[in-house]
Coordinates of N, CA, C and O in Angstrom, one line a residue:
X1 N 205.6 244.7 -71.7 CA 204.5 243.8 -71.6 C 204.9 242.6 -70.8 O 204.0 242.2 -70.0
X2 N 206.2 241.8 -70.9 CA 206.6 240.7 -70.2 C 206.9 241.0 -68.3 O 206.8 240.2 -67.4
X3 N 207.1 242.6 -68.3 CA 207.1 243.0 -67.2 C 205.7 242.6 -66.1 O 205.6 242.0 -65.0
X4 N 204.8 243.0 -66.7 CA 202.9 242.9 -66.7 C 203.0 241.5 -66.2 O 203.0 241.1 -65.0
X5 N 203.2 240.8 -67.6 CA 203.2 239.6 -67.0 C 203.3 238.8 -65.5 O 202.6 238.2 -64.8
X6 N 204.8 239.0 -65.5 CA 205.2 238.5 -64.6 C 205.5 239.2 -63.1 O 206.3 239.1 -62.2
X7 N 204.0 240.1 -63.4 CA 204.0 240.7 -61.8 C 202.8 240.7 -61.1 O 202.4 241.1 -60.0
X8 N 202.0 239.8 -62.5 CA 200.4 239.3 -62.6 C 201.0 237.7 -61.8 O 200.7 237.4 -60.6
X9 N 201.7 237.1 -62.4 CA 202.1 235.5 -62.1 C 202.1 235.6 -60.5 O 201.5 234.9 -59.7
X10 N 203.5 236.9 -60.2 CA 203.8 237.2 -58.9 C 202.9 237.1 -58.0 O 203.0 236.3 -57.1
X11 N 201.7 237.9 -58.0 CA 200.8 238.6 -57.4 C 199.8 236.8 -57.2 O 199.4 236.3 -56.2
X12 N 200.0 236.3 -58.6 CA 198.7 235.2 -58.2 C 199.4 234.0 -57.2 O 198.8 233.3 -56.4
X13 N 201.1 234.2 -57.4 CA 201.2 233.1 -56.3 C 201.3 233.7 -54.7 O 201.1 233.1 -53.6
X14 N 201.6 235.1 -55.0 CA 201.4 235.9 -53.1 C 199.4 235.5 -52.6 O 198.8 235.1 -51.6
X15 N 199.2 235.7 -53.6 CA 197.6 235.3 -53.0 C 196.9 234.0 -52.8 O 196.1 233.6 -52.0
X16 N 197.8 233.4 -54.2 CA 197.8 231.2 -53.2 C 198.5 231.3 -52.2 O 198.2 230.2 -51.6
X17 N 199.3 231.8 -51.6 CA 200.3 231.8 -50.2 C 200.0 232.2 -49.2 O 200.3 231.4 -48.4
X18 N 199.4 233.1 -48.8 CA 198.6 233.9 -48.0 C 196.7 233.2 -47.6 O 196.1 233.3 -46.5
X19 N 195.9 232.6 -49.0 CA 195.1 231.6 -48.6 C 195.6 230.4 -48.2 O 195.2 230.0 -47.1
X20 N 196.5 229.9 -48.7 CA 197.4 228.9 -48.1 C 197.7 229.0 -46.8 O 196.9 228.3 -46.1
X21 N 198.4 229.6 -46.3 CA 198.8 230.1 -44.9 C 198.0 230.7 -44.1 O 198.0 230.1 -43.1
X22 N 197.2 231.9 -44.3 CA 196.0 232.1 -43.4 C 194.4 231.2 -43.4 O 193.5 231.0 -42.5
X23 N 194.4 230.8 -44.8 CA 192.9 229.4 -44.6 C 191.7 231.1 -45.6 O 190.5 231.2 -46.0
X24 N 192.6 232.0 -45.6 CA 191.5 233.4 -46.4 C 191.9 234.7 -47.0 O 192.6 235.6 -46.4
X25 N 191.5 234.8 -48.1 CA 192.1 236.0 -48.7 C 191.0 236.8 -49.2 O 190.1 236.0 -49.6
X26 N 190.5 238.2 -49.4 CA 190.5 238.8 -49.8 C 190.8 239.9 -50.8 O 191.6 240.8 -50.6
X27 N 189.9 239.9 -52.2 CA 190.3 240.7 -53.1 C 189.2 241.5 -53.7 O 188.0 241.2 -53.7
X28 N 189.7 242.8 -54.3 CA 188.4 243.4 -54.7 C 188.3 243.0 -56.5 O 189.4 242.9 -57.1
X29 N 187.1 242.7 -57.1 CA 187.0 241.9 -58.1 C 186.6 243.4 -59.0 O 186.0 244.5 -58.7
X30 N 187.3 243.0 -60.3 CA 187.5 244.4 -61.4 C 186.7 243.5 -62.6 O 187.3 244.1 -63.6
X31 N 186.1 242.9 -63.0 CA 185.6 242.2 -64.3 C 184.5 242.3 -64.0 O 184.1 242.6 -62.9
X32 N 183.3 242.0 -65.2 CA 182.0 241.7 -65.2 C 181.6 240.5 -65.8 O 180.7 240.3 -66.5
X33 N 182.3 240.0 -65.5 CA 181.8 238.5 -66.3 C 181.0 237.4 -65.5 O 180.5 236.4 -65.9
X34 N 181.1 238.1 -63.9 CA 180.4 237.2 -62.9 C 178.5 238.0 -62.8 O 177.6 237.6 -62.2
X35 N 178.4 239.1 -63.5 CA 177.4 239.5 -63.5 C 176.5 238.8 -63.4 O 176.8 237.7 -63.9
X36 N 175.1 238.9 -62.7 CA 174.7 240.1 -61.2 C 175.9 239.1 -59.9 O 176.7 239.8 -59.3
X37 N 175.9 238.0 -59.8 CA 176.4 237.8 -58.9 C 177.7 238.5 -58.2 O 177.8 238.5 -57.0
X38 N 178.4 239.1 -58.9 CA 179.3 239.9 -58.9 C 179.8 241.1 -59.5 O 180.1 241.1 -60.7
X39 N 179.8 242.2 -58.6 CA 179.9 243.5 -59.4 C 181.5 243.9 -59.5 O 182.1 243.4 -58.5
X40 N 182.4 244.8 -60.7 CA 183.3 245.7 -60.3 C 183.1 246.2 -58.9 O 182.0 246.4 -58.6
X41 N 184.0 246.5 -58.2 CA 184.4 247.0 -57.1 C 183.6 246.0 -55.4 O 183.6 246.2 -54.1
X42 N 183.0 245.1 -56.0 CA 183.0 244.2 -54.9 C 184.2 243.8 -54.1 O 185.2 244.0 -54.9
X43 N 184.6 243.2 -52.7 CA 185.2 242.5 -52.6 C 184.9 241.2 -52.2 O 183.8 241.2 -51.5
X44 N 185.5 239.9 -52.4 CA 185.0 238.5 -52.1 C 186.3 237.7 -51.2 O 187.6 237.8 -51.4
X45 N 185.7 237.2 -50.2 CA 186.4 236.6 -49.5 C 186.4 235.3 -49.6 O 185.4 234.5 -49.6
X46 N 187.6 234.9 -49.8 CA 187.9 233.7 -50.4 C 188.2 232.5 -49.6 O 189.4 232.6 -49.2
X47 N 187.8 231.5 -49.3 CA 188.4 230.5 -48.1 C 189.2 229.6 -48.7 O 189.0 229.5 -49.9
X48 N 190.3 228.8 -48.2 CA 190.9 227.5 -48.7 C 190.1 226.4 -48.4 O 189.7 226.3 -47.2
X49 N 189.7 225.4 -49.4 CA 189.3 224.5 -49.0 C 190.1 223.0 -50.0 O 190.9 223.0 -50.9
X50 N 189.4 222.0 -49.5 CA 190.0 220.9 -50.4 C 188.9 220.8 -51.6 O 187.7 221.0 -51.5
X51 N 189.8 220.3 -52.9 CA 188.8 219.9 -53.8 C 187.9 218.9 -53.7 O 187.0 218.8 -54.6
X52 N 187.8 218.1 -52.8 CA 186.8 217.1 -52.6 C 185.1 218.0 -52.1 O 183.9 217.8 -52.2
X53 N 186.1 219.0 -51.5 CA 184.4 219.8 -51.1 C 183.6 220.2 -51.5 O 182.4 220.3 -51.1
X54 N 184.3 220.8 -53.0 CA 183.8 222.1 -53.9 C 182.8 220.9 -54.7 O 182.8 219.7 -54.8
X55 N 181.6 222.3 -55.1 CA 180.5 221.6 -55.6 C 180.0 222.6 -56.5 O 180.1 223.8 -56.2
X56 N 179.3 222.1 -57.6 CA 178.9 222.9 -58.7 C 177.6 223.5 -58.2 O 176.6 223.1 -57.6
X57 N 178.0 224.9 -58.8 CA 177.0 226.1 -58.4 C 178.2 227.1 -57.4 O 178.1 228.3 -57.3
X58 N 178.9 226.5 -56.8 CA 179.8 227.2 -56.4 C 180.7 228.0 -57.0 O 181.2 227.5 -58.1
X59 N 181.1 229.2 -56.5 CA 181.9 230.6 -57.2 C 183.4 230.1 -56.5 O 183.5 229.8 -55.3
X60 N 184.7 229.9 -57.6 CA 185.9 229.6 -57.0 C 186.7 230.6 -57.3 O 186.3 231.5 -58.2
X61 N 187.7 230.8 -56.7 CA 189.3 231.5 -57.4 C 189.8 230.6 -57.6 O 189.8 229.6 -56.9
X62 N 190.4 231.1 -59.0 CA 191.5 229.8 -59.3 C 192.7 230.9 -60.2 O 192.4 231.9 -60.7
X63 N 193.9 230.2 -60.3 CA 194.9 230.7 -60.8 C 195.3 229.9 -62.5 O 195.6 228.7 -62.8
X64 N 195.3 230.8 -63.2 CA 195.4 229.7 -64.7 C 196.0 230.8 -65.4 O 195.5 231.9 -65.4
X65 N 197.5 230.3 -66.2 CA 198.2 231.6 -67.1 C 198.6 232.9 -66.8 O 198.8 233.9 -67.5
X66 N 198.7 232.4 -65.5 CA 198.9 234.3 -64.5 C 198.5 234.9 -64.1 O 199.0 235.9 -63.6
X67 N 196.7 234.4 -64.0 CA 195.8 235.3 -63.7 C 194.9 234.5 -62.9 O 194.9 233.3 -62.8
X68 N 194.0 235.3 -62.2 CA 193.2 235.0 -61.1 C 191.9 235.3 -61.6 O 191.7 236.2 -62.3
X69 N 191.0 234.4 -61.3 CA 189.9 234.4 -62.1 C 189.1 234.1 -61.2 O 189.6 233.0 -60.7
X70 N 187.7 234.5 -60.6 CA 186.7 234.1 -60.4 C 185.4 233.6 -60.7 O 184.6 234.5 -60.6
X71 N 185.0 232.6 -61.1 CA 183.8 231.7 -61.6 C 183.3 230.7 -61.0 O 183.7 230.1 -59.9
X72 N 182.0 230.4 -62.0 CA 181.2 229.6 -61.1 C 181.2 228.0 -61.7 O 181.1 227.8 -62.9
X73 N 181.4 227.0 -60.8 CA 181.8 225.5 -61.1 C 181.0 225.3 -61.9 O 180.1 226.1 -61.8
X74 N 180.9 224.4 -62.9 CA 179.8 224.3 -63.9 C 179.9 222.2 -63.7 O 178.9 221.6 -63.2
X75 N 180.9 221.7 -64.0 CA 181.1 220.5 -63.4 C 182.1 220.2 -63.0 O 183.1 221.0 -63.2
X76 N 182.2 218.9 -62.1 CA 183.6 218.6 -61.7 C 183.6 217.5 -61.9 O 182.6 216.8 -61.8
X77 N 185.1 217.0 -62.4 CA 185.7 215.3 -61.9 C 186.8 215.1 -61.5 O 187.4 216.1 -61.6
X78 N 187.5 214.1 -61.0 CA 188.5 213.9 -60.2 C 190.1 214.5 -60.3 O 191.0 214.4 -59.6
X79 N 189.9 215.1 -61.4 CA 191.1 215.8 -61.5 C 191.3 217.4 -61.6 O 192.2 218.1 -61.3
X80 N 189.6 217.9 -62.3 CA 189.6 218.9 -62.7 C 188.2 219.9 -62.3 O 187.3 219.4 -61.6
X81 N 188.0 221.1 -62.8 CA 186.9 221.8 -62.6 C 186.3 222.4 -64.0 O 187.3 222.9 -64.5
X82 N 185.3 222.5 -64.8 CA 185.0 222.9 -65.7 C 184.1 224.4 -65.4 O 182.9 224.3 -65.3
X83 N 184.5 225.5 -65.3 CA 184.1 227.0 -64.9 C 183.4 227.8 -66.1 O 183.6 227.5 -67.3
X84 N 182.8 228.7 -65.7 CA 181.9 229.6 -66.6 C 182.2 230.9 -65.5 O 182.4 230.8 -64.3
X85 N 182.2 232.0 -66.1 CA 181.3 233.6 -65.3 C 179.9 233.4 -65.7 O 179.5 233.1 -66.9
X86 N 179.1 233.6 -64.8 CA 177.9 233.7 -65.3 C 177.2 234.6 -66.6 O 176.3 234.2 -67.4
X87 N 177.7 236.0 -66.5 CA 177.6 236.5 -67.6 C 178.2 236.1 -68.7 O 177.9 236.9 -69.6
X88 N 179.0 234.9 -69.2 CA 179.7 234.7 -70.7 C 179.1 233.5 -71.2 O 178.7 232.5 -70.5
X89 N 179.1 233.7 -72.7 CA 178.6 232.0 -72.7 C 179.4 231.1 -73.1 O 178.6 230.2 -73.5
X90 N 181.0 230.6 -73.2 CA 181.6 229.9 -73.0 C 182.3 229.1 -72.0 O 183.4 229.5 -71.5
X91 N 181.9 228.2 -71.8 CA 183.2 227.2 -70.3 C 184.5 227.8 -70.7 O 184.8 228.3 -71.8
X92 N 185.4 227.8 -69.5 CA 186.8 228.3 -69.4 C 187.1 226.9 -69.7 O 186.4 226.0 -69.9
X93 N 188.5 227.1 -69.5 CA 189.2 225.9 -70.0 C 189.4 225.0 -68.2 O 189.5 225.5 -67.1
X94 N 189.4 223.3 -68.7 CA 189.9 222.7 -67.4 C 190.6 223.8 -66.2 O 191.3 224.7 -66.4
X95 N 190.0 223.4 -65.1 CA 191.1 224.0 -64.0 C 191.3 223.1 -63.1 O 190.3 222.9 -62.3
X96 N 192.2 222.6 -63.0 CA 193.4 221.3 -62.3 C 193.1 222.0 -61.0 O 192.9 223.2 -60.8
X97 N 193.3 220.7 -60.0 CA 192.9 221.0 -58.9 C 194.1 221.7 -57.9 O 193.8 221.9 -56.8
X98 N 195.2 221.9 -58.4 CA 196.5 222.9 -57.9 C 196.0 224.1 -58.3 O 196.2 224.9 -57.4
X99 N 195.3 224.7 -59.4 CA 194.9 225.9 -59.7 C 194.5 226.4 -58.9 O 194.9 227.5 -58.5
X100 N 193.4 225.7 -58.1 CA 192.7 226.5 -57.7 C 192.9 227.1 -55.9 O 193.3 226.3 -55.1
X101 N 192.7 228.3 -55.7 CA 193.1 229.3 -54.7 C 191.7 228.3 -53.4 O 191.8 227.6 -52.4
X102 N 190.7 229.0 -54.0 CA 189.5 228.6 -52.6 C 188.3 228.7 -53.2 O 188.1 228.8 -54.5
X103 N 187.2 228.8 -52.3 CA 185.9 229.0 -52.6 C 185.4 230.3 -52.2 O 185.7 230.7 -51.0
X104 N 184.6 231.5 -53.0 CA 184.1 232.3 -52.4 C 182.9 232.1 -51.3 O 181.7 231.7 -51.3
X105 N 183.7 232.7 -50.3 CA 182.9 232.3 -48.5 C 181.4 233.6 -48.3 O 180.4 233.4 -47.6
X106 N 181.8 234.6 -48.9 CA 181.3 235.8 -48.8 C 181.8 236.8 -49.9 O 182.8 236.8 -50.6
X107 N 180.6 238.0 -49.8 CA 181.1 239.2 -51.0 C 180.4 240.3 -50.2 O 179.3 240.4 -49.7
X108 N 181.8 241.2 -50.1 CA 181.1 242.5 -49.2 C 181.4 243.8 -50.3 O 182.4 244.2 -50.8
X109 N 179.7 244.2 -50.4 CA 179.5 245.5 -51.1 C 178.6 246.1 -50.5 O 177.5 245.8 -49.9
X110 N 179.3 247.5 -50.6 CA 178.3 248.4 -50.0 C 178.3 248.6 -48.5 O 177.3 248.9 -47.8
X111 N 179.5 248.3 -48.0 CA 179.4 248.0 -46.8 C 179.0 246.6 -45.9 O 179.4 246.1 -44.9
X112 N 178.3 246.3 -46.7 CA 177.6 244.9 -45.8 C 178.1 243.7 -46.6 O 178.3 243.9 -47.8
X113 N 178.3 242.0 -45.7 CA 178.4 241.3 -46.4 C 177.2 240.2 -47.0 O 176.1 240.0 -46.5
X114 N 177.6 239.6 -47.9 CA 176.4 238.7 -48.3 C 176.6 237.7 -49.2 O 177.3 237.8 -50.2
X115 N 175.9 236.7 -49.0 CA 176.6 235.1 -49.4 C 176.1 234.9 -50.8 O 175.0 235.0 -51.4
X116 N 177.3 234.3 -51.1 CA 177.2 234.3 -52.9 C 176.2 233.3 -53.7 O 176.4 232.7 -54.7
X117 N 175.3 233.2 -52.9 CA 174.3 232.2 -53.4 C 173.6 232.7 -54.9 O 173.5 233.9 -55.2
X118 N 172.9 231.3 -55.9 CA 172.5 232.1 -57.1 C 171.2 232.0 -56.7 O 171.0 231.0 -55.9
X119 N 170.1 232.8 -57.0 CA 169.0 232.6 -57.1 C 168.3 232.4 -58.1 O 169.1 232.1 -58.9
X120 N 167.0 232.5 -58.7 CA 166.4 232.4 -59.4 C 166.6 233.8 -60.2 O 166.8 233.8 -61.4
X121 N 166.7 235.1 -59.5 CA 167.3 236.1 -60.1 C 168.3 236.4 -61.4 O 168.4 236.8 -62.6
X122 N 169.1 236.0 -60.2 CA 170.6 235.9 -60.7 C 170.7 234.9 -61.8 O 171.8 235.1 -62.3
X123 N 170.2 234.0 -62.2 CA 170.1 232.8 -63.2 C 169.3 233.4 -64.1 O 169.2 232.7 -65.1
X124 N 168.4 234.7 -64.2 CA 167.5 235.4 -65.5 C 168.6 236.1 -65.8 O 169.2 236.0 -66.8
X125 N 169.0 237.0 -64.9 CA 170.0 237.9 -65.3 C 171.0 237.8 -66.1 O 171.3 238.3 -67.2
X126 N 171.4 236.9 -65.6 CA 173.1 236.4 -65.8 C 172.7 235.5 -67.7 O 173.4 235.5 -68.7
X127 N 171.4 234.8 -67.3 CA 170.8 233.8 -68.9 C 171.3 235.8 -69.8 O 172.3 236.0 -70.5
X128 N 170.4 236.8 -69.5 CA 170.6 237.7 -70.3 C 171.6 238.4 -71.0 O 171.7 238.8 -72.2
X129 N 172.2 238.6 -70.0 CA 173.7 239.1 -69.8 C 174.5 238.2 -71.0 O 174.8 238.8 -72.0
X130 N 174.7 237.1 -70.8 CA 175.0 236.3 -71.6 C 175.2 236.1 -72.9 O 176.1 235.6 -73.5
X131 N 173.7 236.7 -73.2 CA 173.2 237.0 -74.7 C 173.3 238.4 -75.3 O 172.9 238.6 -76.4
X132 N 173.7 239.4 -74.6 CA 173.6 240.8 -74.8 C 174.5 241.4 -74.6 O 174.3 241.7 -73.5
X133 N 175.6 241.9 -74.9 CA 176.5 242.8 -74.8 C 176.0 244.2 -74.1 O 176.4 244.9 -73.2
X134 N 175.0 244.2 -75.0 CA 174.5 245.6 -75.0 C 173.7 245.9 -73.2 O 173.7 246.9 -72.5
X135 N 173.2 244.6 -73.1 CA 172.4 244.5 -71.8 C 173.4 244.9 -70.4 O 173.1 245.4 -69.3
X136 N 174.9 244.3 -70.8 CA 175.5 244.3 -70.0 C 176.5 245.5 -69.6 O 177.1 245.7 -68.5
X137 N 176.6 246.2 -70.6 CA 176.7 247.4 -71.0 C 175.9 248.7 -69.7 O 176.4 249.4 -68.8
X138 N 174.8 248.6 -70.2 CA 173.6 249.1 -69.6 C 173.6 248.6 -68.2 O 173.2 249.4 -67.4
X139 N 174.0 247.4 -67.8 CA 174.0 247.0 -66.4 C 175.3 247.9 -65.7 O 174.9 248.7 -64.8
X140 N 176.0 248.0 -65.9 CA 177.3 248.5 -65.6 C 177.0 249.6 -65.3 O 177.2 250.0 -64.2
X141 N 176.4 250.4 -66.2 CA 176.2 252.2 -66.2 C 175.5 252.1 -65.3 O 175.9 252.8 -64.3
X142 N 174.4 251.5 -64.9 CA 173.3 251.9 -63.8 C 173.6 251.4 -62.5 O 172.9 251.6 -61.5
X143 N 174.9 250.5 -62.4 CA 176.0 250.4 -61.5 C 176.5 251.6 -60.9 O 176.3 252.0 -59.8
X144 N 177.5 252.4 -62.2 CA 177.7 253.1 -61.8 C 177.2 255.0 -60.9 O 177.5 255.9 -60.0
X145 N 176.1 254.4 -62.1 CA 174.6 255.3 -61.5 C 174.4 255.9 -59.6 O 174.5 256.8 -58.9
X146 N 174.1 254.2 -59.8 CA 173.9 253.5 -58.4 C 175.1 254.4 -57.5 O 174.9 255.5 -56.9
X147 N 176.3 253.5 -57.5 CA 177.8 254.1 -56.8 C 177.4 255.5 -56.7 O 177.4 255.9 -55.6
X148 N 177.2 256.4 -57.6 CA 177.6 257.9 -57.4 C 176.7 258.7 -57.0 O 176.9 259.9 -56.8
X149 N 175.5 257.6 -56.7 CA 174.2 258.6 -55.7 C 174.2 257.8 -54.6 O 173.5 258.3 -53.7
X150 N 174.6 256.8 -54.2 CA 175.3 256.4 -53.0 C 174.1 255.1 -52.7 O 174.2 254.4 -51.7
X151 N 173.3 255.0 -53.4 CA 172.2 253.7 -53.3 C 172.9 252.5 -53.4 O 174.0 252.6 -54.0
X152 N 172.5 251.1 -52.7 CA 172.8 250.0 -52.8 C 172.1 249.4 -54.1 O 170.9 249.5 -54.6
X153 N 173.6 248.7 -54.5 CA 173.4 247.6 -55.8 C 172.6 246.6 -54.9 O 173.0 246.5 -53.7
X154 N 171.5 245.6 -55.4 CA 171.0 244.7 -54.9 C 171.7 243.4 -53.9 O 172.9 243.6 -53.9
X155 N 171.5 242.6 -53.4 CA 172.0 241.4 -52.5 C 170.9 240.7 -52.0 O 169.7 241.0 -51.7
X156 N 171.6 239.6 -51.8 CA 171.0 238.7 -50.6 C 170.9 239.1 -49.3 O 171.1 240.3 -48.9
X157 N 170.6 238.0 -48.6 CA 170.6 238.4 -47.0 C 171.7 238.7 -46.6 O 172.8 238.2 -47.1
X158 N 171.7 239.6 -45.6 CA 172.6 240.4 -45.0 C 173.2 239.9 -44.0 O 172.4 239.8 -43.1
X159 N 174.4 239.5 -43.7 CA 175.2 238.8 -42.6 C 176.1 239.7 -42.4 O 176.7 240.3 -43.3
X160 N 176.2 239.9 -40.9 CA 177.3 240.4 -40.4 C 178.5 240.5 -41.0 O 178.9 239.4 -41.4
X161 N 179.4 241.6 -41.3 CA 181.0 241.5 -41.8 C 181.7 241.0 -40.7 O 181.6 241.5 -39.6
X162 N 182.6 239.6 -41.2 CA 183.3 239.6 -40.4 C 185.1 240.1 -40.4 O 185.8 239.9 -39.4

């Protein structure tokens, strides 16, 4: 298990290194807790930016206990970020402004990419999700649904991949 660990720690500082050093990283995201805004098997491209930029409502990576985590800012103050997944109903814990990796720039599913904005949608969804285990459950399967007859899961506007 200690092996796990520390090949999770490994992995999260090669991917602050590489945003660090190229300004962008790419990863494909395995959790549902960013539901709708974020599906399993998406990938999100991640930019480096400074903490002065980041603004709530915005989807970050950040690195905390080994792990890499994607969520959305809920508040910020001068030292820290206070995060949620949209689908959970608890705040994560403080995330210190060294934690954090970047801002998600874009999310390419399905081939196409498209900007992680929330909408009015995504804010009923995500309120349900929230409350439902079972809802979210049910979202996933018809995900998978979706995947295996080859239909597009829903998005925003469609921008060029770059």
């Amino acid at each position: 298990m200690e092996r796990d660990t520390q090949r999770r720690a490994v992995c999260c500082e090669l991917v602050d290194e590489v945003a660090r050093t190229s300004g962008e990283v790419r990863l494909k995201v395995t959790g549902a807790s960013m539901l709708p805004a974020l599906w399993p098997g998406d990938v999100i491209a991640v930019q480096r930016c400074a903490f002065a930029e980041l603004q709530p409502g915005q989807i970050v990576l950040y690195r905390q206990e080994g792990k890499l985590t994607a969520h959305r800012i809920q508040r910020i103050s001068p030292s820290h970020l206070i995060t949620r997944g949209d689908s959970v109903p608890a705040c994560d814990p403080p995330v210190g402004a060294c934690g954090v990796v970047g801002r998600v720039a874009s999310i390419l599913r399905n081939g196409r990419s498209i900007q992680p904005e929330r909408s009015f949608f995504h804010r009923a969804v995500s309120s349900i999700l929230r409350r439902s285990d079972c809802c979210t459950r049910i979202a996933l399967r018809i995900a998978l649904l979706l995947a295996a007859t080859g239909s597009r899961l829903g998005g925003s506007e469609e921008i060029p991949a770059s």
